Amino acid sequence: MAISLNKDNLVYPYFVVDGKNEKQVIRDFPGIFRLSIGSLIKDIEDAKRLGIGKVLLFGVPKHKDDSGMSAYDEKNIVVRAAREIKKEFPGLVVITDLCLCAYTAHGHCGILTEVRPRHSGPRSDLGQSIDRGRTLEALARIALAHAEAGADWVAPSAMAKKQVRVIRKALDKGGFKKTKILGYSAKFASNFYGPFRQAADSAPAFGDRSGYQLNFVSSGPALREIADDISEGADMVMVKPALGYLDIVNEARRKFDFPLAVYNVSGEYAFIKYGAKKKLWDEKKMVFEVLTSIKRAGADWIITYHAKDAAKWLS
Ligand code: PBG
């Protein structure tokens, strides 16, 4: 059966910052900007006109500390952005990324038991030094803050064990039974996140994420994480990145009869953009080839920085 991409498959990510009329260039992320709320609303108007119906929000806060507290306060940038978007565009599907890495001074996705690892070096054992209890508590508070602001979906990406269960429980208890959860279930410790870390200013200050993100050498743990998220109450699961991982996407599609999102990440986008600039290929043709492949492998939603261009080309 021939597969064709359509606009309903597309989710467009946004980076939100404080300020007025901000449209900040990100050096190595061509075509993507950090936007303040006013600029964001204008951009979403364009995206909506092109037929985009779903957005994913990332906050890039000014304030960072060891426990990422500004992720759940009232003035949080994602909280304010989600509220404003739902006011302007009630029908737009708003998904919020739920993580601590942009809010912690050390740049890790959880709260650490100790701020410095015992061993430094390329592969530190930071997995052991994430304080799971405090991290889960913080994630639940962020989920509630996002739900209160009107987010339709929260998307926990911290890779903390049992995060989906804890967040589901907190949402139900808080009266947000309708808020859905998109689990970043199979998230690999990947080299493809470079431009994103520049955008979100979220690179780890020391160590790496191999303690809590998956190793690319096997697929079994990824499928187990997906099964866990489904049993913990996720409404949709995710594989991330996309292109090096389409085997996992396809295995997940065959194994689980469940909604599946795939994240075509920043490094994958940069490949296409920089190659097109060098005239190595035609950008539009390449984008269609890649996004169609991701859909063919089994994606229902494709989170992609190409979404606006693809929607334009599909019109
Ligand atoms: C943070 C997060 C990352 C991405 C999405 N959420 C980066 C990371 O794990 O360091 C990457 C997305 C992209 O590269 O486009 N938890």
PDB file of C-alpha atoms and ligand atoms in Angstrom, residues 13 15 29 56 58 97-102 107-109 155-159 184 187-197 200 202-204 209 212-213 238 240-241 263-269 303-305, ligand 1:
ATOM      1  CA  PRO A  13       7.891  22.136  18.102  1.00  0.00           C
ATOM      2  CA  PHE A  15      11.003  27.102  21.903  1.00  0.00           C
ATOM      3  CA  PHE A  29      19.469  25.580  13.884  1.00  0.00           C
ATOM      4  CA  LEU A  56       4.861  20.927  21.165  1.00  0.00           C
ATOM      5  CA  PHE A  58       9.656  23.738  25.150  1.00  0.00           C
ATOM      6  CA  ASP A  97       7.407  18.870  27.050  1.00  0.00           C
ATOM      7  CA  LEU A  98       7.815  17.884  30.657  1.00  0.00           C
ATOM      8  CA  CYS A  99      11.428  17.753  31.721  1.00  0.00           C
ATOM      9  CA  LEU A 100      13.886  19.430  34.047  1.00  0.00           C
ATOM     10  CA  CYS A 101      16.952  19.706  31.814  1.00  0.00           C
ATOM     11  CA  ALA A 102      16.266  23.271  30.644  1.00  0.00           C
ATOM     12  CA  GLY A 107      21.411  20.499  32.701  1.00  0.00           C
ATOM     13  CA  HIS A 108      20.388  16.981  33.667  1.00  0.00           C
ATOM     14  CA  CYS A 109      16.813  15.745  33.268  1.00  0.00           C
ATOM     15  CA  ALA A 155       4.929  14.767  27.332  1.00  0.00           C
ATOM     16  CA  PRO A 156       7.322  13.595  30.055  1.00  0.00           C
ATOM     17  CA  SER A 157      10.828  13.276  28.615  1.00  0.00           C
ATOM     18  CA  ALA A 158      12.971  12.859  31.726  1.00  0.00           C
ATOM     19  CA  MET A 159      13.229   9.066  31.382  1.00  0.00           C
ATOM     20  CA  TYR A 184       8.810   9.787  25.505  1.00  0.00           C
ATOM     21  CA  LYS A 187      14.339   7.887  24.093  1.00  0.00           C
ATOM     22  CA  PHE A 188      17.888   7.062  23.142  1.00  0.00           C
ATOM     23  CA  ALA A 189      21.062   8.715  24.397  1.00  0.00           C
ATOM     24  CA  SER A 190      21.724  10.101  20.946  1.00  0.00           C
ATOM     25  CA  ASN A 191      24.235  12.302  19.184  1.00  0.00           C
ATOM     26  CA  PHE A 192      21.417  13.784  17.111  1.00  0.00           C
ATOM     27  CA  TYR A 193      20.267  16.304  19.736  1.00  0.00           C
ATOM     28  CA  GLY A 194      22.962  18.927  19.111  1.00  0.00           C
ATOM     29  CA  PRO A 195      20.953  21.848  17.697  1.00  0.00           C
ATOM     30  CA  PHE A 196      18.202  21.264  20.274  1.00  0.00           C
ATOM     31  CA  ARG A 197      20.635  21.600  23.155  1.00  0.00           C
ATOM     32  CA  ALA A 200      17.107  24.976  24.835  1.00  0.00           C
ATOM     33  CA  SER A 202      20.105  22.250  28.058  1.00  0.00           C
ATOM     34  CA  ALA A 203      23.388  20.437  27.484  1.00  0.00           C
ATOM     35  CA  PRO A 204      24.553  18.650  30.633  1.00  0.00           C
ATOM     36  CA  ARG A 209      22.613  11.160  29.663  1.00  0.00           C
ATOM     37  CA  TYR A 212      18.883   7.411  32.038  1.00  0.00           C
ATOM     38  CA  GLN A 213      18.484   7.422  28.258  1.00  0.00           C
ATOM     39  CA  MET A 238       7.124   7.766  21.368  1.00  0.00           C
ATOM     40  CA  LYS A 240      13.108   9.217  19.489  1.00  0.00           C
ATOM     41  CA  PRO A 241      15.162   9.932  17.347  1.00  0.00           C
ATOM     42  CA  TYR A 263      10.438  12.494  16.953  1.00  0.00           C
ATOM     43  CA  ASN A 264      12.385  13.563  13.874  1.00  0.00           C
ATOM     44  CA  VAL A 265      14.976  15.367  15.995  1.00  0.00           C
ATOM     45  CA  SER A 266      17.057  18.505  15.549  1.00  0.00           C
ATOM     46  CA  GLY A 267      20.204  16.796  14.218  1.00  0.00           C
ATOM     47  CA  GLU A 268      18.196  14.980  11.565  1.00  0.00           C
ATOM     48  CA  TYR A 269      16.665  18.288  10.532  1.00  0.00           C
ATOM     49  CA  ILE A 303       7.189  15.641  15.573  1.00  0.00           C
ATOM     50  CA  THR A 304       9.314  17.589  13.136  1.00  0.00           C
ATOM     51  CA  TYR A 305      10.922  21.003  12.628  1.00  0.00           C
TER      52      TYR A 305
HETATM   53  C1  PBG B   1      15.103  17.008  26.780  1.00  0.00           C
HETATM   54  C2  PBG B   1      14.857  16.815  25.335  1.00  0.00           C
HETATM   55  C3  PBG B   1      15.831  16.676  24.326  1.00  0.00           C
HETATM   56  C4  PBG B   1      15.139  16.664  23.119  1.00  0.00           C
HETATM   57  C5  PBG B   1      13.786  16.748  23.398  1.00  0.00           C
HETATM   58  N1  PBG B   1      13.622  16.822  24.782  1.00  0.00           N
HETATM   59  C6  PBG B   1      17.295  16.700  24.385  1.00  0.00           C
HETATM   60  C7  PBG B   1      18.057  15.828  25.255  1.00  0.00           C
HETATM   61  O1  PBG B   1      17.621  14.759  25.710  1.00  0.00           O
HETATM   62  O2  PBG B   1      19.181  16.247  25.510  1.00  0.00           O
HETATM   63  C8  PBG B   1      15.812  16.596  21.777  1.00  0.00           C
HETATM   64  C9  PBG B   1      14.995  16.960  20.617  1.00  0.00           C
HETATM   65  C10 PBG B   1      15.745  17.327  19.408  1.00  0.00           C
HETATM   66  O3  PBG B   1      16.969  17.107  19.252  1.00  0.00           O
HETATM   67  O4  PBG B   1      15.092  17.878  18.516  1.00  0.00           O
HETATM   68  N2  PBG B   1      14.699  16.062  27.645  1.00  0.00           N
END
